PDB file of C-alpha atoms in Angstrom:
ATOM      1  CA  ASP A1328     -14.289  40.891  -6.817  1.00 54.00           C
ATOM      2  CA  THR A1329     -13.483  40.050  -3.208  1.00 77.00           C
ATOM      3  CA  GLY A1330     -10.808  37.431  -3.860  1.00 93.00           C
ATOM      4  CA  VAL A1331      -7.042  37.682  -3.618  1.00 96.00           C
ATOM      5  CA  SER A1332      -5.583  39.953  -6.286  1.00 97.00           C
ATOM      6  CA  GLN A1333      -2.039  40.178  -7.585  1.00 98.00           C
ATOM      7  CA  ASP A1334      -0.298  42.742  -9.712  1.00 97.00           C
ATOM      8  CA  PRO A1335       1.162  42.568 -12.269  1.00 97.00           C
ATOM      9  CA  ARG A1336      -0.117  39.352 -13.821  1.00 96.00           C
ATOM     10  CA  HIS A1337       2.929  39.087 -16.042  1.00 97.00           C
ATOM     11  CA  LYS A1338       6.402  40.562 -15.749  1.00 98.00           C
ATOM     12  CA  ILE A1339       9.269  40.214 -18.193  1.00 98.00           C
ATOM     13  CA  THR A1340      12.601  41.536 -17.051  1.00 98.00           C
ATOM     14  CA  LYS A1341      16.258  41.311 -17.907  1.00 98.00           C
ATOM     15  CA  ARG A1342      18.690  39.434 -15.734  1.00 98.00           C
ATOM     16  CA  GLY A1343      20.099  41.647 -13.014  1.00 97.00           C
ATOM     17  CA  GLN A1344      17.062  43.908 -12.735  1.00 98.00           C
ATOM     18  CA  ASN A1345      14.935  44.261  -9.610  1.00 98.00           C
ATOM     19  CA  VAL A1346      11.238  43.433  -9.661  1.00 98.00           C
ATOM     20  CA  THR A1347       8.433  43.960  -7.159  1.00 98.00           C
ATOM     21  CA  PHE A1348       5.100  42.209  -7.002  1.00 98.00           C
ATOM     22  CA  ARG A1349       2.036  43.189  -5.037  1.00 98.00           C
ATOM     23  CA  CYS A1350      -0.622  41.071  -3.363  1.00 98.00           C
ATOM     24  CA  ASP A1351      -3.928  42.280  -1.963  1.00 97.00           C
ATOM     25  CA  PRO A1352      -5.454  39.602   0.278  1.00 97.00           C
ATOM     26  CA  ILE A1353      -9.099  39.070   1.119  1.00 95.00           C
ATOM     27  CA  SER A1354      -9.784  42.021   3.367  1.00 91.00           C
ATOM     28  CA  GLU A1355     -10.649  40.219   6.616  1.00 88.00           C
ATOM     29  CA  HIS A1356      -7.789  37.694   6.370  1.00 93.00           C
ATOM     30  CA  ASN A1357      -4.882  38.373   8.698  1.00 93.00           C
ATOM     31  CA  ARG A1358      -2.612  35.645   7.307  1.00 95.00           C
ATOM     32  CA  LEU A1359      -0.837  36.104   3.988  1.00 97.00           C
ATOM     33  CA  TYR A1360       1.409  33.627   2.184  1.00 97.00           C
ATOM     34  CA  TRP A1361       3.768  33.690  -0.786  1.00 97.00           C
ATOM     35  CA  TYR A1362       4.496  30.607  -2.879  1.00 97.00           C
ATOM     36  CA  ARG A1363       6.502  29.985  -6.028  1.00 97.00           C
ATOM     37  CA  GLN A1364       5.464  27.560  -8.736  1.00 95.00           C
ATOM     38  CA  THR A1365       7.527  26.331 -11.687  1.00 93.00           C
ATOM     39  CA  LEU A1366       6.090  24.468 -14.647  1.00 87.00           C
ATOM     40  CA  GLY A1367       5.092  20.930 -13.833  1.00 84.00           C
ATOM     41  CA  GLN A1368       5.458  21.387 -10.084  1.00 91.00           C
ATOM     42  CA  GLY A1369       3.221  22.176  -7.177  1.00 93.00           C
ATOM     43  CA  PRO A1370       3.601  25.519  -5.421  1.00 96.00           C
ATOM     44  CA  GLU A1371       6.520  25.818  -2.980  1.00 95.00           C
ATOM     45  CA  PHE A1372       6.175  27.845   0.188  1.00 95.00           C
ATOM     46  CA  LEU A1373       8.292  30.997   0.448  1.00 96.00           C
ATOM     47  CA  THR A1374       7.043  32.966   3.444  1.00 95.00           C
ATOM     48  CA  TYR A1375       4.028  33.939   5.494  1.00 93.00           C
ATOM     49  CA  PHE A1376       2.742  36.859   7.542  1.00 95.00           C
ATOM     50  CA  GLN A1377       0.326  37.180  10.381  1.00 94.00           C
ATOM     51  CA  ASN A1378      -0.781  40.788  10.218  1.00 94.00           C
ATOM     52  CA  GLU A1379       2.449  42.715   9.611  1.00 94.00           C
ATOM     53  CA  ALA A1380       4.751  40.149  11.234  1.00 94.00           C
ATOM     54  CA  GLN A1381       6.709  37.785   8.995  1.00 93.00           C
ATOM     55  CA  LEU A1382       6.534  34.522  10.956  1.00 91.00           C
ATOM     56  CA  GLU A1383       8.108  31.910   8.722  1.00 88.00           C
ATOM     57  CA  LYS A1384      10.534  31.958   5.814  1.00 90.00           C
ATOM     58  CA  SER A1385      11.643  29.131   3.590  1.00 91.00           C
ATOM     59  CA  ARG A1386      15.300  28.557   2.865  1.00 88.00           C
ATOM     60  CA  LEU A1387      14.216  29.068  -0.750  1.00 81.00           C
ATOM     61  CA  LEU A1388      13.955  32.747   0.094  1.00 84.00           C
ATOM     62  CA  SER A1389      17.509  33.808  -0.599  1.00 87.00           C
ATOM     63  CA  ASP A1390      19.004  37.156   0.379  1.00 92.00           C
ATOM     64  CA  ARG A1391      17.855  38.567  -2.950  1.00 95.00           C
ATOM     65  CA  PHE A1392      14.226  38.070  -1.944  1.00 96.00           C
ATOM     66  CA  SER A1393      12.412  40.267   0.522  1.00 95.00           C
ATOM     67  CA  ALA A1394       8.765  40.416   1.459  1.00 96.00           C
ATOM     68  CA  GLU A1395       6.905  43.033   3.442  1.00 96.00           C
ATOM     69  CA  ARG A1396       3.430  43.624   4.757  1.00 96.00           C
ATOM     70  CA  PRO A1397       3.844  47.037   6.393  1.00 92.00           C
ATOM     71  CA  LYS A1398       0.267  47.714   7.470  1.00 89.00           C
ATOM     72  CA  GLY A1399      -0.972  44.167   7.752  1.00 87.00           C
ATOM     73  CA  SER A1400      -2.993  44.482   4.574  1.00 92.00           C
ATOM     74  CA  PHE A1401      -1.298  44.247   1.152  1.00 96.00           C
ATOM     75  CA  SER A1402       2.113  42.657   0.746  1.00 98.00           C
ATOM     76  CA  THR A1403       5.005  43.126  -1.648  1.00 98.00           C
ATOM     77  CA  LEU A1404       7.612  40.612  -2.762  1.00 98.00           C
ATOM     78  CA  GLU A1405      10.818  42.057  -4.184  1.00 97.00           C
ATOM     79  CA  ILE A1406      13.491  40.157  -6.039  1.00 97.00           C
ATOM     80  CA  GLN A1407      16.805  41.935  -6.460  1.00 97.00           C
ATOM     81  CA  ARG A1408      19.339  41.159  -9.172  1.00 97.00           C
ATOM     82  CA  THR A1409      17.038  38.694 -10.871  1.00 97.00           C
ATOM     83  CA  GLU A1410      18.437  35.482 -12.310  1.00 96.00           C
ATOM     84  CA  GLN A1411      17.004  33.223 -14.978  1.00 96.00           C
ATOM     85  CA  GLY A1412      16.284  30.639 -12.320  1.00 95.00           C
ATOM     86  CA  ASP A1413      13.849  33.083 -10.725  1.00 96.00           C
ATOM     87  CA  SER A1414      11.479  32.622 -13.657  1.00 97.00           C
ATOM     88  CA  ALA A1415       8.323  31.152 -12.177  1.00 96.00           C
ATOM     89  CA  MET A1416       4.767  31.885 -11.148  1.00 97.00           C
ATOM     90  CA  TYR A1417       4.618  33.749  -7.828  1.00 98.00           C
ATOM     91  CA  LEU A1418       1.409  32.996  -5.966  1.00 98.00           C
ATOM     92  CA  CYS A1419      -0.077  34.799  -3.020  1.00 98.00           C
ATOM     93  CA  ALA A1420      -2.680  33.333  -0.692  1.00 97.00           C
ATOM     94  CA  SER A1421      -4.551  34.552   2.366  1.00 96.00           C
ATOM     95  CA  SER A1422      -6.539  32.967   5.165  1.00 94.00           C
ATOM     96  CA  HIS A1423      -8.075  33.313   8.587  1.00 90.00           C
ATOM     97  CA  PRO A1424      -5.956  31.667  11.313  1.00 84.00           C
ATOM     98  CA  GLY A1425      -6.197  27.930  10.730  1.00 77.00           C
ATOM     99  CA  GLY A1426      -8.518  28.397   7.785  1.00 84.00           C
ATOM    100  CA  GLU A1427      -8.213  27.386   4.177  1.00 88.00           C
ATOM    101  CA  GLN A1428      -5.832  29.360   2.021  1.00 93.00           C
ATOM    102  CA  PHE A1429      -7.352  31.218  -0.900  1.00 94.00           C
ATOM    103  CA  PHE A1430      -4.960  31.803  -3.765  1.00 96.00           C
ATOM    104  CA  GLY A1431      -4.651  34.714  -6.131  1.00 97.00           C
ATOM    105  CA  PRO A1432      -4.104  34.339  -9.884  1.00 96.00           C
ATOM    106  CA  GLY A1433      -0.348  34.701  -9.583  1.00 97.00           C
ATOM    107  CA  THR A1434       2.333  36.832 -11.210  1.00 97.00           C
ATOM    108  CA  ARG A1435       4.223  35.117 -14.017  1.00 97.00           C
ATOM    109  CA  LEU A1436       7.871  36.265 -13.994  1.00 98.00           C
ATOM    110  CA  THR A1437      10.112  35.702 -16.992  1.00 97.00           C
ATOM    111  CA  VAL A1438      13.764  36.629 -16.631  1.00 98.00           C
ATOM    112  CA  LEU A1439      15.580  36.957 -19.950  1.00 96.00           C
TER     113      LEU A1439
ATOM    114  CA  GLY B 490      -3.582  30.376 -21.406  1.00 35.00           C
ATOM    115  CA  GLU B 491      -0.340  28.834 -20.283  1.00 38.00           C
ATOM    116  CA  SER B 492      -0.009  25.233 -19.246  1.00 39.00           C
ATOM    117  CA  VAL B 493       0.226  24.552 -15.538  1.00 42.00           C
ATOM    118  CA  GLY B 494       2.250  21.419 -16.000  1.00 46.00           C
ATOM    119  CA  LEU B 495       3.763  20.008 -19.143  1.00 51.00           C
ATOM    120  CA  HIS B 496       4.959  16.644 -17.887  1.00 65.00           C
ATOM    121  CA  LEU B 497       2.415  15.699 -15.289  1.00 81.00           C
ATOM    122  CA  PRO B 498       0.812  12.288 -14.968  1.00 91.00           C
ATOM    123  CA  THR B 499      -2.472  12.414 -16.832  1.00 93.00           C
ATOM    124  CA  LEU B 500      -5.794  10.762 -16.090  1.00 95.00           C
ATOM    125  CA  SER B 501      -8.194  10.676 -19.018  1.00 96.00           C
ATOM    126  CA  VAL B 502     -11.825   9.860 -18.298  1.00 96.00           C
ATOM    127  CA  GLN B 503     -15.075   9.832 -20.203  1.00 97.00           C
ATOM    128  CA  GLU B 504     -17.576  12.529 -19.300  1.00 97.00           C
ATOM    129  CA  GLY B 505     -19.998  11.114 -16.771  1.00 97.00           C
ATOM    130  CA  ASP B 506     -17.590   8.522 -15.389  1.00 97.00           C
ATOM    131  CA  ASN B 507     -16.083   8.702 -11.915  1.00 97.00           C
ATOM    132  CA  SER B 508     -12.480   9.856 -11.480  1.00 97.00           C
ATOM    133  CA  ILE B 509     -10.004   8.859  -8.814  1.00 97.00           C
ATOM    134  CA  ILE B 510      -6.844  10.895  -8.323  1.00 97.00           C
ATOM    135  CA  ASN B 511      -4.222   9.615  -5.926  1.00 95.00           C
ATOM    136  CA  CYS B 512      -1.518  11.278  -3.898  1.00 94.00           C
ATOM    137  CA  ALA B 513       1.232  10.025  -1.616  1.00 92.00           C
ATOM    138  CA  TYR B 514       2.109  12.524   1.093  1.00 89.00           C
ATOM    139  CA  SER B 515       5.403  12.865   2.848  1.00 83.00           C
ATOM    140  CA  ASN B 516       4.974  13.744   6.516  1.00 88.00           C
ATOM    141  CA  SER B 517       3.310  11.347   8.916  1.00 87.00           C
ATOM    142  CA  ALA B 518       2.954  14.257  11.384  1.00 88.00           C
ATOM    143  CA  SER B 519       0.745  16.305   9.057  1.00 91.00           C
ATOM    144  CA  ASP B 520      -2.588  17.240  10.598  1.00 91.00           C
ATOM    145  CA  TYR B 521      -4.496  18.575   7.645  1.00 93.00           C
ATOM    146  CA  PHE B 522      -4.800  17.690   3.983  1.00 95.00           C
ATOM    147  CA  ILE B 523      -6.308  19.586   1.106  1.00 95.00           C
ATOM    148  CA  TRP B 524      -7.074  19.018  -2.543  1.00 96.00           C
ATOM    149  CA  TYR B 525      -6.673  21.931  -4.933  1.00 97.00           C
ATOM    150  CA  LYS B 526      -7.734  22.304  -8.553  1.00 97.00           C
ATOM    151  CA  GLN B 527      -5.642  24.494 -10.827  1.00 96.00           C
ATOM    152  CA  GLU B 528      -6.791  25.581 -14.253  1.00 95.00           C
ATOM    153  CA  SER B 529      -4.417  26.987 -16.808  1.00 91.00           C
ATOM    154  CA  GLY B 530      -3.338  30.530 -15.975  1.00 87.00           C
ATOM    155  CA  LYS B 531      -5.043  30.540 -12.577  1.00 91.00           C
ATOM    156  CA  GLY B 532      -4.088  30.019  -8.985  1.00 94.00           C
ATOM    157  CA  PRO B 533      -5.017  26.840  -7.103  1.00 96.00           C
ATOM    158  CA  GLN B 534      -8.660  26.618  -6.055  1.00 95.00           C
ATOM    159  CA  PHE B 535      -9.704  24.825  -2.861  1.00 94.00           C
ATOM    160  CA  ILE B 536     -11.831  21.727  -3.438  1.00 96.00           C
ATOM    161  CA  ILE B 537     -12.060  19.797  -0.188  1.00 96.00           C
ATOM    162  CA  ASP B 538     -10.060  19.186   2.959  1.00 95.00           C
ATOM    163  CA  ILE B 539      -9.746  16.549   5.655  1.00 96.00           C
ATOM    164  CA  ARG B 540      -8.128  16.436   9.060  1.00 95.00           C
ATOM    165  CA  SER B 541      -5.866  13.618  10.128  1.00 94.00           C
ATOM    166  CA  ASN B 542      -8.406  12.251  12.632  1.00 95.00           C
ATOM    167  CA  MET B 543     -10.792  11.407   9.798  1.00 96.00           C
ATOM    168  CA  ASP B 544     -10.548   8.864   7.011  1.00 96.00           C
ATOM    169  CA  LYS B 545     -13.281  10.096   4.703  1.00 97.00           C
ATOM    170  CA  ARG B 546     -15.028  13.329   3.929  1.00 97.00           C
ATOM    171  CA  GLN B 547     -17.652  14.036   1.297  1.00 97.00           C
ATOM    172  CA  GLY B 548     -18.534  17.194  -0.533  1.00 95.00           C
ATOM    173  CA  GLN B 549     -20.644  17.926  -3.524  1.00 93.00           C
ATOM    174  CA  ARG B 550     -19.604  15.350  -6.140  1.00 96.00           C
ATOM    175  CA  VAL B 551     -16.206  14.958  -4.438  1.00 98.00           C
ATOM    176  CA  THR B 552     -14.942  12.618  -1.746  1.00 98.00           C
ATOM    177  CA  VAL B 553     -11.537  12.597  -0.098  1.00 98.00           C
ATOM    178  CA  LEU B 554     -10.135   9.433   1.457  1.00 97.00           C
ATOM    179  CA  LEU B 555      -7.184   9.407   3.840  1.00 97.00           C
ATOM    180  CA  ASN B 556      -5.117   6.329   4.654  1.00 95.00           C
ATOM    181  CA  LYS B 557      -2.575   7.326   7.272  1.00 92.00           C
ATOM    182  CA  THR B 558      -1.081   3.854   7.457  1.00 92.00           C
ATOM    183  CA  VAL B 559       0.370   4.160   3.980  1.00 92.00           C
ATOM    184  CA  LYS B 560       0.328   7.969   3.812  1.00 92.00           C
ATOM    185  CA  HIS B 561      -2.075   8.010   0.905  1.00 94.00           C
ATOM    186  CA  LEU B 562      -4.750  10.492  -0.067  1.00 95.00           C
ATOM    187  CA  SER B 563      -7.269  10.176  -2.850  1.00 96.00           C
ATOM    188  CA  LEU B 564      -9.827  12.422  -4.477  1.00 97.00           C
ATOM    189  CA  GLN B 565     -12.897  10.905  -6.036  1.00 98.00           C
ATOM    190  CA  ILE B 566     -14.973  12.966  -8.436  1.00 98.00           C
ATOM    191  CA  ALA B 567     -18.401  11.600  -9.297  1.00 97.00           C
ATOM    192  CA  ALA B 568     -19.963  12.077 -12.728  1.00 97.00           C
ATOM    193  CA  THR B 569     -16.931  13.912 -14.092  1.00 97.00           C
ATOM    194  CA  GLN B 570     -17.730  16.939 -16.212  1.00 96.00           C
ATOM    195  CA  PRO B 571     -15.697  18.838 -18.842  1.00 96.00           C
ATOM    196  CA  GLY B 572     -15.306  21.683 -16.360  1.00 96.00           C
ATOM    197  CA  ASP B 573     -13.399  19.319 -14.083  1.00 97.00           C
ATOM    198  CA  SER B 574     -10.500  19.258 -16.553  1.00 97.00           C
ATOM    199  CA  ALA B 575      -7.549  20.788 -14.717  1.00 97.00           C
ATOM    200  CA  VAL B 576      -4.435  19.887 -12.740  1.00 96.00           C
ATOM    201  CA  TYR B 577      -5.140  18.570  -9.249  1.00 97.00           C
ATOM    202  CA  PHE B 578      -2.721  18.913  -6.342  1.00 96.00           C
ATOM    203  CA  CYS B 579      -2.829  17.468  -2.879  1.00 95.00           C
ATOM    204  CA  ALA B 580      -1.312  19.504  -0.070  1.00 95.00           C
ATOM    205  CA  GLU B 581      -0.524  18.844   3.573  1.00 94.00           C
ATOM    206  CA  ARG B 582       0.363  20.880   6.596  1.00 90.00           C
ATOM    207  CA  SER B 583       0.834  20.473  10.294  1.00 86.00           C
ATOM    208  CA  ASP B 584      -0.915  22.598  12.904  1.00 82.00           C
ATOM    209  CA  SER B 585       2.457  23.888  14.103  1.00 81.00           C
ATOM    210  CA  SER B 586       3.213  25.462  10.735  1.00 81.00           C
ATOM    211  CA  TYR B 587       0.740  27.004   8.375  1.00 83.00           C
ATOM    212  CA  LYS B 588       2.751  26.476   5.234  1.00 88.00           C
ATOM    213  CA  LEU B 589       1.268  24.074   2.734  1.00 92.00           C
ATOM    214  CA  ILE B 590       3.447  21.368   1.226  1.00 93.00           C
ATOM    215  CA  PHE B 591       2.168  20.421  -2.178  1.00 94.00           C
ATOM    216  CA  GLY B 592       2.507  17.060  -3.848  1.00 90.00           C
ATOM    217  CA  SER B 593       3.105  16.490  -7.508  1.00 86.00           C
ATOM    218  CA  GLY B 594       0.034  17.189  -9.583  1.00 93.00           C
ATOM    219  CA  THR B 595      -2.172  15.069 -11.794  1.00 95.00           C
ATOM    220  CA  ARG B 596      -3.732  16.391 -14.955  1.00 96.00           C
ATOM    221  CA  LEU B 597      -7.352  15.330 -15.424  1.00 97.00           C
ATOM    222  CA  LEU B 598      -8.679  15.315 -18.968  1.00 96.00           C
ATOM    223  CA  VAL B 599     -12.383  14.757 -19.519  1.00 96.00           C
ATOM    224  CA  ARG B 600     -13.365  13.361 -22.903  1.00 94.00           C
ATOM    225  CA  PRO B 601     -16.764  14.494 -24.193  1.00 90.00           C
TER     226      PRO B 601
END
């Protein structure tokens, strides 16, 4: 499969715990994006990378959220001290510059 | 699988009929518009796009219409099939920012 992959697909955690999600983009894509989607809503932009550089961050990305793409390939999104309001689907997408964004299957986070 | 959206507007059509899904976008400065299809438990899947200097674009069984005067986008699906059942989102972006801004979705149900 040469599409965008995300791991894990589902994560259940207790409030206050830290969680980390991984995204592997399509290999030749140098742009990588993170979005969050809650039930009944469209995805909301969180942040994006061009190669290893994080070029844009949404104000939705509070201090508890951090994203990295250390080698310009895979990316991780970490949420510290999770809150119930963090429960959502976290989507990753990748693209060529100016090209269409291809989305992964998402990681469903449930914070108890 | 989980539901993408529990309280979305729903369009119900008979198999074989044509479907029209509408979207009002927010930013008159957006340069690029995309329609995505999202099935339960999956990430959004690209369907068709259109740039702001066009008013119509056709794909295989799908047509996108753009009316910049009233900031309206529509997706027409010809000869709707059961496999078209999903939630459909429009998205917009400007060339100065590669983040996608998604509209509210529409659930399409195809009756056999």
